[in-house]
Amino acid sequence: EATLGAYREMSSAALSLGHVDVLYSLMILSTNHPLWLMPEMRDRYSAKALLGKAEGESVDELRVSLRPHLGKLIPKLLRACNDPDKQTREQMSNLWLALAGGGAESRAIVSQNLLPTMDVLIQDAGSKFWRARVGACGALSDIIIGRSWQDLGGGGIEVDDEGSGMMATASIRLIRLWKITMRALDDVRTPVRERGESLGRGIRALTIRLCDPTVSDVTQDSDIYMSNTQRKLREKQSEISAEYAATVSLGWLVKYGLNQQCAEATGICISCLLGIVDVAAPCTVQPVLAELIGSLLMAMSGLEPAALNYLTVRAAGNDTNLQGNTGPDRYDQIERLRINLALSGPIAGALHKCLEMVKFVDLEAQKRLIPELDSSLRKGAGFATRAATADAVGTLCGTCPAAFYFAGSTMSNPTVRLLRALYFASERERGATAKDKMTHALGSLAELAPGKAVRILSLKACERYSESSGSNNDPSIRKAAAATIRAIAVRASNHMADGGPKDIWCRKVLPTAFLGRHDKDAKISSLWKEVWDEGGSAINSMDGRDGVFGVLLQEKLLPYIVKSTVLALQSTSWANRKTACAVMIELSDANVVAPISRSTIDDSSFSTEDIDRLRQRAKSSTVLLSECMRIVSRNRIWDGKGDVVNAGAMIAGKWAITPVHGKNTEFSEKCIWPLVLSKECHNDLFVGDGWFNLSEGKQSDENDEVGCDDANNDAGEMDELNSEDDTALDLSGDNDLGDDEQLNGEHVESDVEGKFGAHSVVFSGFCRVLLDQALRAGSNNSTEGVLPYKASALSGLTALLKSVVPAKDSAVYDDIVEHQHFMYDLIAPSIYSFVLGHQFSSGKSVPPLLIARSLECIASAMYDGIGSNAIQGECSDAVGLLKYFALSTGSKQPAWTVRQMSALAASSLVANMQSSILRKNEIITTVIECSTQALKDKKFWKVRLAGLELLLSLVSRVGNQKMSDVDSEKQLIMEAILPYKERIIAVARKSLADNESQVTATASKITLTMAWWP
C-alpha cells in the first residue's frame, strides 16, 4: 500500500482539479529524474514504455500547462512532500522539483499562492487522518519561514480566530497556527508530535520576527535608494505591524499558551514569550503588559517541578522528627534555595524586563497592573509566585509610584486591596524568605496607600497579635503582625504624623509595641523594639509637653500603656499576664509610675505641669495596683502569678514614701493616692471595702490548683509543616477587615481609673493578702509552682515592708514609726508562729525556702525601739527573738539559707532594739555567739557574711567618736560592749583572710568602726 502512495497523491490532485489528464502530466513529470536515465531502468519503466510517446509535449510545456492549477496543487503537493512514508515523500519531492524548479523559483511560486496554500494546510493539519496531519505540519513549517505581517494577510488586530463574517487576516492566521501547533504537540501519533515540534520552532521564530520592530523585508540594496521620508514611513509601518503582532501573540500566549497541559507545548510558548519580551518595545506590548506580567508571575510557581515541593515537605518533616527544632530551619533553607532558583531563571529575567517597561507606558496602563498583582498574590499556587509578586510590588513602588494612587480608601481601591492581601499573605506564609519579601513590599506600599487604610491595617495587626496567644498561641501570626507594624514604622513613617480622629498610633500601636518588646520570642521582641524606637521618635515631637525636661515617651503615653497592660492582665493567657508584669516592672524601674522626683515634699515646689504629671502618674499607678491586687487576692495559683506580686510590690513601694493617711496636706489632696498608710483601715484591702471581714466566707472555697501553661500548638504546627506548598493562600480574612477606624474604650485616657474601677489600696491590706497567700495551706502544697509562688509572696511582702523606711530628720518620722509598729504587730505573730511550727496545719513540713523568706519578712518589719514592750507577745520579746535566731544559726540547722536569714534577722533586731535592752550582757554575748556560729560555716560565704553583718550592726550602734561624746545612750552602749572588744576584733581580723571579697570588706568596716574605741 505504501508503494502506491505517490500515485494516490497524484490522483487526488488531478481529481481536485476536475481534469483527469493532469494525472498523466504529473506522472510524466515524476519520471523526469536522472534515476530513469539508468540503462537498466530506462527500458523497463520509461515513460515511453508506460505511457507511450507524448508527442509535442516537453517538461517545460507541462509546467506551463499546470500553472493555472498551482493554487490547488501546491497544498497537496507540499503535504505529500512531507508524507510520513519515505518512498512517497521521495517521489513527491521529485515531482515538486520538476514542477517548481526548486530554490528561489520554488519559494516564489509558494509566495504567489501563500495565503490559499496556508489556509488549506491549516485545515488539513486538523484532519482526522494522521498522515494528512503529519504532511500539513511539515509543509507549514517550511512555508512560514521568514514571512512578514503583510505576507500573512496584513490587517489589524483580530481576536476572532474563526474569521466568521470576515476575510482571514494575519492575526487570525497567526492564532490558527499557534492552535494547530499546540494540537500537534499533544497528538496521539508520534510522527505528528515530531512534525509538531518542527512547526513549533518555526512558529516561534516567525512570531519573534513579527514582533521585532527593527526587522524589515526591504533588502540592503533597495534601502540605499530610499529617501528619508520613505525610510521613516517604512519604520513607522514596521512598528505598527510589530505592535499588531505582539498584541495578538502575547494575548494568546498569556491567555492560552501558558496553560497548556502538554509540557512541550508550554515550553514552546514560554520560549516564544521570552523571545518577544527581549525584542519588543514598550509601546509594542503596552496593550497586554498588565496581563503579561500577571501571567509571568503565575508561571513562576506553575512551571516549577512538583518534585521540589515533595522534597521540601519531606525533608522538613524528617528533620523535625529526628532533630526536633531544626526542621523549620531546614525548611527555610530549602525554601530560600527554591526562591533563588526561580528568581534567577529566564522567566524572572523576562519579568524584570517587563517591569522596567512599565515606567515607559501610559499611566492608565500602569494602573491596570495593580489588580493583576493582587490577583497573582491571592491565586498564586506557590511561594515562588508570591515572593516574585512581592518583589514586583516593591520595584513598582520605587519606579512608578503614581500607579498606586486611586480614589477611596476601601476595598474598592486596588491599592488598599493589595495592601491587605500582602498582610494576610505574610501572615499565612510558612517560609521566612517569602514572609520577609512580603513585609518589605507592604512597607513600601504603605507609604503610597491612603492613611486611613494604613491605620485600619495597623489596628488589625495589633488585634491579631493580642489574640494569638494563650490557647490560640500562634507565633507566625504574632511575628507577621510585628513585622507589618515595623515595616510601616520604618518605611512609611510619614503616616505616623497622622493618627486619624482616634489617634491610633498613640492609643493602640505604640502601647502594643511597648508590651511586645517583652515577648518571649526574641525575634518578635526585636521587631517591636524597632517599632517603639522608630514610631516613638515620630510621635515624641507631637506631644505638647516637649518643653518639660525629663518627660519620657512612656510617660506621655502612660494612660494608653496602662490600658493595654490592664487588658493583658485580664487576659486568659498567662503569657500575656507575664508580659504585663514585665511592663509594670520596667515602668517602675524608670520611675514612671512613681511620684515625680523632688528634693523636698513641700507643695509649693510643684508647678502646674508637675501637678498634671503627678495626677496622671497617680491615676495610672492606682489602676495597675488595683488590678494586681484583684489577681493576687484570688486563690488560684498559676505559673507567673509571682510576677504579678513582684510588680505590684514594686509599684506600691514607689508610693509608700508618702505622708501617713489622715494628714490633711495639700500634697495628698492633689490626686487619689494609689497607696494609703492607715491604721484605721486595717480590715480593708481597698479603702472602705471591708475586704477581710467579707473574705472569711470566700476563703473557705479553696481553689489553689495550679494551672498549666499556655496550650502548645506543636501538633498543629507539624500538621501545617507537612502540608502542601503548591496551593493558594486563603486570604479571605481581609474581607472581615472593616473600613472604619474603631477603638474599644476610646475614652479611657480621660478617666482611666473609672474605666477599670480603680481604688486606693491600703498598705496593711496589701501586706495581709500577701501573708495569707504565703502561709495558707492548700491541698496541693507539694505541687510544682506553689512553692515558688509562696516564696515570691514573702519576697514581695519583704520589699513592701522595706519601702516604708522613715528618715531621721523627716517631719513625719514618728508617724511612720508608729505605722511600722502597727504593721509589725499585725503580721509578726503569724509569721513567727509559722516559723516556730515548721509545718503547715495539714501536718506537712515547711520547706526551708519559706522559713528563710519568713525570717526575712520579720527582719524587714522591725521598727525603731522594738522590744520595749515584751508584754505584747513572743515576737515582741527581743531577748527571746535573739535567742531563737542564735539557735537557728547553729550547726543543728541543716539549711544554709535559714542560717543566713537568721543572722540577718538578728542584725536587724540589734539595729532597731531599744538601747536599754541592748546594753544587757545577755544580749551582747548572744550576739557574739550567733556571729561566731555563722562564721564557722566554711562552705557558704553568705552565711559568714551575715554573721559579720550582725557584728557590724552591734558596733554601729555606738556611732562615731563625735556622736558618742554628745549622746549619752551611745556612750553607755559602748561601755557595755567594751569588755568584748578584743573578742570582736579578733573575729573580724580572722575574717580578713577570707577568700570572699565581701566578707573581707565587712570585716574591715568592723575594725575601722572600733578603731577609735578606748
Short mmCIF file of N, CA and C in Angstrom, two decimals, residues 434-490:
data_model
loop_
_atom_site.label_atom_id
_atom_site.label_comp_id
_atom_site.label_asym_id
_atom_site.label_seq_id
_atom_site.Cartn_x
_atom_site.Cartn_y
_atom_site.Cartn_z
N ALA A 434 9.96 34.23 51.98
CA ALA A 434 8.78 34.83 51.35
C ALA A 434 8.11 35.82 52.29
N LYS A 435 8.07 35.51 53.58
CA LYS A 435 7.49 36.44 54.56
C LYS A 435 8.23 37.77 54.54
N ASP A 436 9.55 37.70 54.55
CA ASP A 436 10.34 38.94 54.57
C ASP A 436 10.10 39.77 53.31
N LYS A 437 10.01 39.11 52.17
CA LYS A 437 9.76 39.85 50.93
C LYS A 437 8.40 40.54 50.97
N MET A 438 7.39 39.83 51.47
CA MET A 438 6.05 40.43 51.53
C MET A 438 6.00 41.58 52.51
N THR A 439 6.67 41.43 53.64
CA THR A 439 6.68 42.51 54.62
C THR A 439 7.39 43.74 54.07
N HIS A 440 8.50 43.51 53.37
CA HIS A 440 9.23 44.62 52.75
C HIS A 440 8.34 45.34 51.74
N ALA A 441 7.64 44.56 50.90
CA ALA A 441 6.74 45.17 49.92
C ALA A 441 5.60 45.90 50.59
N LEU A 442 5.08 45.36 51.69
CA LEU A 442 3.98 46.01 52.40
C LEU A 442 4.41 47.38 52.92
N GLY A 443 5.62 47.46 53.48
CA GLY A 443 6.10 48.75 53.97
C GLY A 443 6.24 49.77 52.86
N SER A 444 6.75 49.33 51.71
CA SER A 444 6.89 50.26 50.58
C SER A 444 5.54 50.70 50.05
N LEU A 445 4.59 49.75 50.00
CA LEU A 445 3.25 50.10 49.51
C LEU A 445 2.50 50.97 50.50
N ALA A 446 2.73 50.77 51.79
CA ALA A 446 2.02 51.56 52.80
C ALA A 446 2.35 53.04 52.67
N GLU A 447 3.55 53.35 52.19
CA GLU A 447 3.91 54.76 52.03
C GLU A 447 3.04 55.44 50.98
N LEU A 448 2.53 54.67 50.01
CA LEU A 448 1.71 55.24 48.93
C LEU A 448 0.23 55.03 49.15
N ALA A 449 -0.14 54.19 50.12
CA ALA A 449 -1.55 53.88 50.35
C ALA A 449 -2.21 55.00 51.14
N PRO A 450 -3.55 55.07 51.10
CA PRO A 450 -4.26 56.08 51.90
C PRO A 450 -4.00 55.89 53.38
N GLY A 451 -3.91 57.02 54.11
CA GLY A 451 -3.60 56.94 55.53
C GLY A 451 -4.63 56.17 56.32
N LYS A 452 -5.89 56.29 55.97
CA LYS A 452 -6.94 55.58 56.70
C LYS A 452 -6.78 54.08 56.56
N ALA A 453 -6.45 53.63 55.35
CA ALA A 453 -6.27 52.19 55.13
C ALA A 453 -5.09 51.66 55.92
N VAL A 454 -4.01 52.44 56.00
CA VAL A 454 -2.84 52.02 56.77
C VAL A 454 -3.19 51.94 58.25
N ARG A 455 -3.96 52.89 58.75
CA ARG A 455 -4.32 52.87 60.17
C ARG A 455 -5.22 51.68 60.49
N ILE A 456 -6.16 51.39 59.61
CA ILE A 456 -7.05 50.24 59.84
C ILE A 456 -6.25 48.94 59.84
N LEU A 457 -5.32 48.83 58.91
CA LEU A 457 -4.49 47.62 58.86
C LEU A 457 -3.63 47.51 60.12
N SER A 458 -3.11 48.62 60.61
CA SER A 458 -2.29 48.59 61.83
C SER A 458 -3.12 48.16 63.03
N LEU A 459 -4.36 48.64 63.12
CA LEU A 459 -5.23 48.22 64.20
C LEU A 459 -5.50 46.71 64.13
N LYS A 460 -5.74 46.23 62.91
CA LYS A 460 -6.00 44.81 62.74
C LYS A 460 -4.78 43.98 63.15
N ALA A 461 -3.59 44.45 62.78
CA ALA A 461 -2.37 43.72 63.15
C ALA A 461 -2.19 43.67 64.66
N CYS A 462 -2.47 44.78 65.34
CA CYS A 462 -2.36 44.80 66.80
C CYS A 462 -3.36 43.84 67.44
N GLU A 463 -4.57 43.81 66.91
CA GLU A 463 -5.58 42.90 67.45
C GLU A 463 -5.18 41.45 67.21
N ARG A 464 -4.66 41.16 66.03
CA ARG A 464 -4.24 39.80 65.74
C ARG A 464 -3.09 39.38 66.66
N TYR A 465 -2.21 40.30 66.96
CA TYR A 465 -1.10 39.99 67.86
C TYR A 465 -1.62 39.65 69.25
N SER A 466 -2.57 40.42 69.73
CA SER A 466 -3.09 40.19 71.08
C SER A 466 -3.89 38.89 71.15
N GLU A 467 -4.56 38.54 70.06
CA GLU A 467 -5.39 37.34 70.07
C GLU A 467 -4.58 36.05 69.90
N SER A 468 -3.39 36.14 69.36
CA SER A 468 -2.61 34.94 69.02
C SER A 468 -1.71 34.51 70.17
N SER A 469 -2.30 34.30 71.31
CA SER A 469 -1.55 33.83 72.47
C SER A 469 -2.48 32.97 73.30
N GLY A 470 -1.94 32.39 74.35
CA GLY A 470 -2.76 31.52 75.18
C GLY A 470 -3.13 30.26 74.45
N SER A 471 -4.41 29.87 74.52
CA SER A 471 -4.86 28.67 73.82
C SER A 471 -4.83 28.86 72.31
N ASN A 472 -4.76 30.12 71.85
CA ASN A 472 -4.66 30.41 70.42
C ASN A 472 -3.23 30.75 70.03
N ASN A 473 -2.28 30.24 70.77
CA ASN A 473 -0.88 30.60 70.55
C ASN A 473 -0.45 30.28 69.12
N ASP A 474 -0.02 31.32 68.40
CA ASP A 474 0.43 31.15 67.02
C ASP A 474 1.58 32.13 66.77
N PRO A 475 2.83 31.66 66.93
CA PRO A 475 3.96 32.58 66.75
C PRO A 475 4.03 33.21 65.37
N SER A 476 3.58 32.50 64.35
CA SER A 476 3.65 33.05 62.99
C SER A 476 2.76 34.27 62.85
N ILE A 477 1.58 34.25 63.45
CA ILE A 477 0.68 35.41 63.37
C ILE A 477 1.27 36.57 64.17
N ARG A 478 1.83 36.27 65.34
CA ARG A 478 2.41 37.34 66.14
C ARG A 478 3.60 37.98 65.42
N LYS A 479 4.39 37.14 64.80
CA LYS A 479 5.55 37.69 64.08
C LYS A 479 5.11 38.49 62.86
N ALA A 480 4.10 38.01 62.15
CA ALA A 480 3.61 38.75 60.98
C ALA A 480 3.06 40.11 61.39
N ALA A 481 2.33 40.16 62.50
CA ALA A 481 1.78 41.43 62.97
C ALA A 481 2.90 42.39 63.35
N ALA A 482 3.89 41.90 64.09
CA ALA A 482 5.01 42.75 64.50
C ALA A 482 5.80 43.23 63.29
N ALA A 483 6.05 42.34 62.34
CA ALA A 483 6.80 42.72 61.14
C ALA A 483 6.04 43.74 60.30
N THR A 484 4.72 43.61 60.26
CA THR A 484 3.90 44.56 59.50
C THR A 484 3.99 45.96 60.09
N ILE A 485 3.80 46.05 61.41
CA ILE A 485 3.87 47.36 62.06
C ILE A 485 5.28 47.93 61.93
N ARG A 486 6.27 47.08 62.03
CA ARG A 486 7.65 47.56 61.91
C ARG A 486 7.91 48.10 60.50
N ALA A 487 7.40 47.40 59.47
CA ALA A 487 7.58 47.87 58.10
C ALA A 487 6.90 49.22 57.88
N ILE A 488 5.74 49.40 58.48
CA ILE A 488 5.04 50.69 58.35
C ILE A 488 5.82 51.78 59.07
N ALA A 489 6.30 51.47 60.27
CA ALA A 489 7.01 52.48 61.05
C ALA A 489 8.32 52.88 60.40
N VAL A 490 8.99 51.94 59.74
CA VAL A 490 10.30 52.22 59.16
C VAL A 490 10.17 52.79 57.75
#
